[in-house]
Each structure stands twice: as structure tokens, then as C-alpha cells.
mmCIF file of C-alpha atoms in Angstrom:
data_model
loop_
_atom_site.group_PDB
_atom_site.id
_atom_site.type_symbol
_atom_site.label_atom_id
_atom_site.label_comp_id
_atom_site.label_asym_id
_atom_site.label_seq_id
_atom_site.Cartn_x
_atom_site.Cartn_y
_atom_site.Cartn_z
ATOM 1 C CA MET A 117 86.823 11.040 137.859
ATOM 2 C CA ASP A 118 83.253 11.002 139.793
ATOM 3 C CA ALA A 119 80.873 8.289 139.005
ATOM 4 C CA PRO A 120 77.681 9.814 137.348
ATOM 5 C CA SER A 121 74.597 10.147 139.548
ATOM 6 C CA PHE A 122 71.142 9.208 138.225
ATOM 7 C CA SER A 123 67.565 10.348 139.143
ATOM 8 C CA LEU A 124 64.639 7.863 139.415
ATOM 9 C CA SER A 125 62.481 8.939 136.641
ATOM 10 C CA PRO A 126 62.151 5.843 134.345
ATOM 11 C CA ARG A 127 60.616 7.952 131.561
ATOM 12 C CA ARG A 128 63.821 9.987 130.831
ATOM 13 C CA SER A 129 66.765 8.794 129.056
ATOM 14 C CA LEU A 130 69.870 7.672 130.566
ATOM 15 C CA CYS A 131 71.601 10.809 129.430
ATOM 16 C CA ALA A 132 68.931 13.056 130.790
ATOM 17 C CA ARG A 133 69.602 11.435 134.183
ATOM 18 C CA LEU A 134 73.535 12.112 134.182
ATOM 19 C CA SER A 135 74.637 14.818 136.313
ATOM 20 C CA GLY A 136 78.173 16.327 137.139
ATOM 21 C CA PRO A 137 80.719 16.956 134.595
ATOM 22 C CA PRO A 138 81.734 14.528 131.919
ATOM 23 C CA GLY A 139 84.555 12.223 133.050
ATOM 24 C CA LEU A 140 86.441 12.114 129.794
ATOM 25 C CA TRP A 141 86.536 13.140 126.127
ATOM 26 C CA VAL A 142 86.145 10.675 123.367
ATOM 27 C CA ARG A 143 88.393 11.504 120.210
ATOM 28 C CA LYS A 144 87.606 9.980 116.811
ATOM 29 C CA MET A 145 90.522 9.735 114.656
ATOM 30 C CA ASP A 146 90.341 8.973 110.918
ATOM 31 C CA ALA A 147 92.441 6.174 109.325
ATOM 32 C CA ALA A 148 95.496 8.399 108.966
ATOM 33 C CA GLY A 149 95.440 9.258 112.818
ATOM 34 C CA CYS A 150 94.038 12.737 112.573
ATOM 35 C CA GLU A 151 91.475 13.753 115.003
ATOM 36 C CA VAL A 152 88.170 14.167 113.262
ATOM 37 C CA TYR A 153 86.152 15.159 116.256
ATOM 38 C CA ARG A 154 85.898 14.930 120.088
ATOM 39 C CA TYR A 155 83.059 15.176 122.597
ATOM 40 C CA PRO A 156 82.358 14.799 126.450
ATOM 41 C CA ALA A 157 81.309 11.564 127.890
ATOM 42 C CA TRP A 158 80.489 10.041 131.337
ATOM 43 C CA VAL A 159 82.010 6.698 132.320
ATOM 44 C CA LEU A 160 79.367 4.210 133.141
ATOM 45 C CA TRP A 161 81.549 1.138 133.562
ATOM 46 C CA ARG A 162 85.272 0.125 133.268
ATOM 47 C CA GLY A 163 86.214 -3.459 132.627
ATOM 48 C CA ALA A 164 89.468 -5.368 132.256
ATOM 49 C CA HIS A 165 89.440 -4.825 128.161
ATOM 50 C CA SER A 166 86.353 -2.507 127.908
ATOM 51 C CA LEU A 167 85.096 0.940 128.658
ATOM 52 C CA THR A 168 81.480 1.933 128.576
ATOM 53 C CA VAL A 169 80.573 5.575 128.509
ATOM 54 C CA ALA A 170 77.399 7.582 127.831
ATOM 55 C CA ALA A 171 77.378 10.639 125.647
ATOM 56 C CA VAL A 172 74.940 13.248 124.097
ATOM 57 C CA PHE A 173 74.528 13.125 120.285
ATOM 58 C CA ARG A 174 74.952 16.730 119.230
ATOM 59 C CA MET A 175 74.602 16.375 115.513
ATOM 60 C CA GLY A 176 71.585 15.702 113.026
ATOM 61 C CA PRO A 177 68.983 15.058 112.669
ATOM 62 C CA MET A 178 69.833 12.378 110.276
ATOM 63 C CA VAL A 179 69.216 8.687 108.958
ATOM 64 C CA VAL A 180 72.135 6.336 108.633
ATOM 65 C CA GLY A 181 71.470 2.942 107.280
ATOM 66 C CA GLY A 182 67.926 3.103 108.473
ATOM 67 C CA LEU A 183 68.964 4.276 112.114
ATOM 68 C CA TRP A 184 67.345 7.546 112.962
ATOM 69 C CA LEU A 185 69.605 9.908 114.876
ATOM 70 C CA ALA A 186 68.566 13.199 116.483
ATOM 71 C CA PRO A 187 69.954 15.848 118.606
ATOM 72 C CA GLY A 188 69.933 14.915 122.200
ATOM 73 C CA ASP A 189 69.698 11.177 121.696
ATOM 74 C CA CYS A 190 71.694 9.253 124.233
ATOM 75 C CA PHE A 191 74.602 7.009 123.037
ATOM 76 C CA VAL A 192 75.994 4.353 125.262
ATOM 77 C CA GLU A 193 79.283 3.437 123.845
ATOM 78 C CA THR A 194 81.468 0.436 124.491
ATOM 79 C CA TYR A 195 85.046 0.551 123.435
ATOM 80 C CA TYR A 196 87.332 -2.561 123.686
ATOM 81 C CA ALA A 197 91.008 -2.758 124.158
ATOM 82 C CA ASN A 198 91.125 -6.300 122.417
ATOM 83 C CA ARG A 199 88.697 -5.955 119.638
ATOM 84 C CA TRP A 200 88.641 -4.039 116.349
ATOM 85 C CA TYR A 201 85.306 -2.462 116.772
ATOM 86 C CA ASN A 202 83.201 -0.397 119.267
ATOM 87 C CA ILE A 203 79.477 -0.525 119.814
ATOM 88 C CA PHE A 204 77.182 2.519 120.240
ATOM 89 C CA ALA A 205 73.579 1.681 121.492
ATOM 90 C CA VAL A 206 71.466 4.579 120.432
ATOM 91 C CA TYR A 207 68.379 5.742 122.685
ATOM 92 C CA ALA A 208 65.772 8.278 121.792
ATOM 93 C CA ARG A 209 66.168 11.607 123.783
ATOM 94 C CA GLU A 210 62.447 11.977 124.314
ATOM 95 C CA ASN A 211 61.439 8.552 125.812
ATOM 96 C CA GLY A 212 64.727 6.579 126.328
ATOM 97 C CA ARG A 213 63.581 3.945 123.723
ATOM 98 C CA LEU A 214 66.281 2.092 121.799
ATOM 99 C CA ARG A 215 66.667 3.105 118.220
ATOM 100 C CA GLY A 216 69.305 0.512 117.359
ATOM 101 C CA TRP A 217 73.105 0.036 117.290
ATOM 102 C CA TYR A 218 75.946 1.656 115.359
ATOM 103 C CA VAL A 219 79.217 -0.387 115.236
ATOM 104 C CA ASN A 220 82.538 1.406 114.282
ATOM 105 C CA ILE A 221 85.227 -0.742 112.724
ATOM 106 C CA GLY A 222 88.437 0.618 113.841
ATOM 107 C CA GLU A 223 91.619 -0.201 115.893
ATOM 108 C CA PRO A 224 91.328 -1.010 119.823
ATOM 109 C CA LEU A 225 90.784 1.655 122.166
ATOM 110 C CA GLU A 226 93.579 3.904 123.090
ATOM 111 C CA VAL A 227 93.542 5.638 126.530
ATOM 112 C CA SER A 228 95.061 8.995 127.170
ATOM 113 C CA PRO A 229 95.396 11.293 130.094
ATOM 114 C CA ASP A 230 92.136 13.284 129.267
ATOM 115 C CA GLY A 231 90.243 10.379 127.709
ATOM 116 C CA VAL A 232 89.985 7.780 125.075
ATOM 117 C CA ALA A 233 90.577 7.688 121.389
ATOM 118 C CA TYR A 234 89.669 5.197 118.519
ATOM 119 C CA ARG A 235 91.002 5.161 114.842
ATOM 120 C CA ASP A 236 88.062 4.903 112.560
ATOM 121 C CA LEU A 237 88.460 2.547 109.646
ATOM 122 C CA ALA A 238 85.496 3.667 107.675
ATOM 123 C CA LEU A 239 83.581 0.441 107.685
ATOM 124 C CA ASP A 240 80.403 0.582 109.840
ATOM 125 C CA LEU A 241 77.491 -1.707 110.923
ATOM 126 C CA VAL A 242 74.092 -0.501 111.626
ATOM 127 C CA VAL A 243 71.802 -2.869 113.562
ATOM 128 C CA LEU A 244 68.119 -2.066 113.767
ATOM 129 C CA PRO A 245 65.872 -3.285 116.657
ATOM 130 C CA ASN A 246 64.389 -5.876 114.337
ATOM 131 C CA GLY A 247 67.738 -7.462 113.707
ATOM 132 C CA ARG A 248 68.290 -5.944 110.267
ATOM 133 C CA GLN A 249 71.892 -5.426 109.661
ATOM 134 C CA VAL A 250 73.292 -2.630 107.137
ATOM 135 C CA VAL A 251 76.990 -2.454 106.223
ATOM 136 C CA LEU A 252 78.054 1.111 105.447
ATOM 137 C CA ASP A 253 80.909 2.868 103.716
ATOM 138 C CA ALA A 254 82.380 -0.420 102.284
ATOM 139 C CA ASP A 255 83.492 1.749 99.166
ATOM 140 C CA GLU A 256 85.456 4.187 101.580
ATOM 141 C CA PHE A 257 87.114 1.194 103.364
ATOM 142 C CA VAL A 258 88.201 -0.261 100.148
ATOM 143 C CA ALA A 259 89.817 2.960 98.976
ATOM 144 C CA LEU A 260 91.829 3.515 102.358
ATOM 145 C CA PRO A 261 95.500 2.890 101.907
ATOM 146 C CA LEU A 262 95.876 0.078 104.676
ATOM 147 C CA PRO A 263 98.184 -2.515 104.841
ATOM 148 C CA ALA A 264 96.918 -5.909 103.834
ATOM 149 C CA ALA A 265 96.909 -7.309 107.361
ATOM 150 C CA GLU A 266 94.952 -4.331 108.677
ATOM 151 C CA SER A 267 92.442 -4.753 105.984
ATOM 152 C CA ARG A 268 91.876 -8.468 106.933
ATOM 153 C CA GLN A 269 91.504 -7.463 110.724
ATOM 154 C CA ALA A 270 89.022 -4.828 110.012
ATOM 155 C CA GLU A 271 87.071 -7.166 107.592
ATOM 156 C CA ALA A 272 87.363 -10.002 110.421
ATOM 157 C CA ALA A 273 85.991 -7.525 112.979
ATOM 158 C CA LEU A 274 82.974 -6.714 110.868
ATOM 159 C CA ALA A 275 82.369 -10.388 110.612
ATOM 160 C CA ALA A 276 82.578 -10.967 114.219
ATOM 161 C CA ALA A 277 80.317 -8.102 115.046
ATOM 162 C CA GLN A 278 77.624 -9.283 112.625
ATOM 163 C CA ARG A 279 77.922 -12.928 114.199
ATOM 164 C CA ARG A 280 77.605 -11.279 117.830
ATOM 165 C CA PHE A 281 74.250 -9.597 116.689
ATOM 166 C CA ARG A 282 72.711 -12.541 114.907
ATOM 167 C CA ARG A 283 73.327 -14.716 117.911
ATOM 168 C CA CYS A 284 71.341 -12.155 119.925
ATOM 169 C CA TRP A 285 68.306 -12.720 117.547
ATOM 170 C CA GLN A 286 68.911 -16.372 117.661
ATOM 171 C CA LEU A 287 68.509 -16.293 121.385
ATOM 172 C CA ALA A 288 65.496 -14.078 121.347
#
């Protein structure tokens, strides 16, 4: 898979500067392991326990937990092989400004020959640029028929993600 190339225009969003074919497919799975949707993405960075990709948001427009999402927005998505969450940084299509972060609570990253997959456990966290945090879909999470250990792992992942973002604002 080729690395993405970038133009030098600082006013365009990252996704507008990507060229070439996407390097992989991202597959979102529901709690039962069934594919909900898939989309193309460009690999930005591979680490020992993580993968960061860029993807163009193709749904919307919509507001989720105070986070505005619009078609063409750029999602810089980091998936972890050793954490029960993934983090999407959302950038505006029109000017590349950070809109906020969307954190999916779910099982660690799975790598397949054609891309990556994550099993979403319904629980989400939105973090706005001012540091405000909004937990989403807690009622859906509680209704899932998960083993107790898996529920505890997901709850611990939410708490870890919340701490991670609170530390960012303490350092600012």
C-alpha cells in the first residue's frame, strides 16, 4: 500500500490533500460481530500497537453530542490493538479546523487482509474543543447482552478515555 501524498496548501483539510487510492477498508462491526458499514481510508501511521488512518465522512450533516459532522469532513482515526477504544479527530472540510473528537468504545483493532475492523459496543464519548465531554448511548450499551467481564472492560475503557482527555486540558 502506497503512502498518501500531500499538497502544500495549508488552508485545505488533510483529506483534501490526500491523493492516490485508499490503502485499506475500515469495517465497523456491531456488538454481535455483524458488519454495520465499511469505508475507504488512507494509512497515515502504523505503530507497534496502533494504526492511524484518514477517512472522508460521507454521511450527515448531523450533530452528535454537540459535535457537528458534515459530508466531506476529515476524520483522522486512531485504532489500538491494546485498548478498548478508538479515537476519531474530526476536521472541517471547508477549512481544516478541529471540530472535536469522537471516541468509540469497543474491542481492540482487528487486522484483516483487506483492512481493519472494530467491534463497536455502542458506548461513545464526544469531546468538544473546549474540553466538554458528552457520553452517548449509555442506554444502548446497558441493553447489550454482553458478558459481565466485557461490560466491565468497556466501562473501564470509557473511564480511561475520559481521563486521557481531561489530562490534555490540565496541561493546556
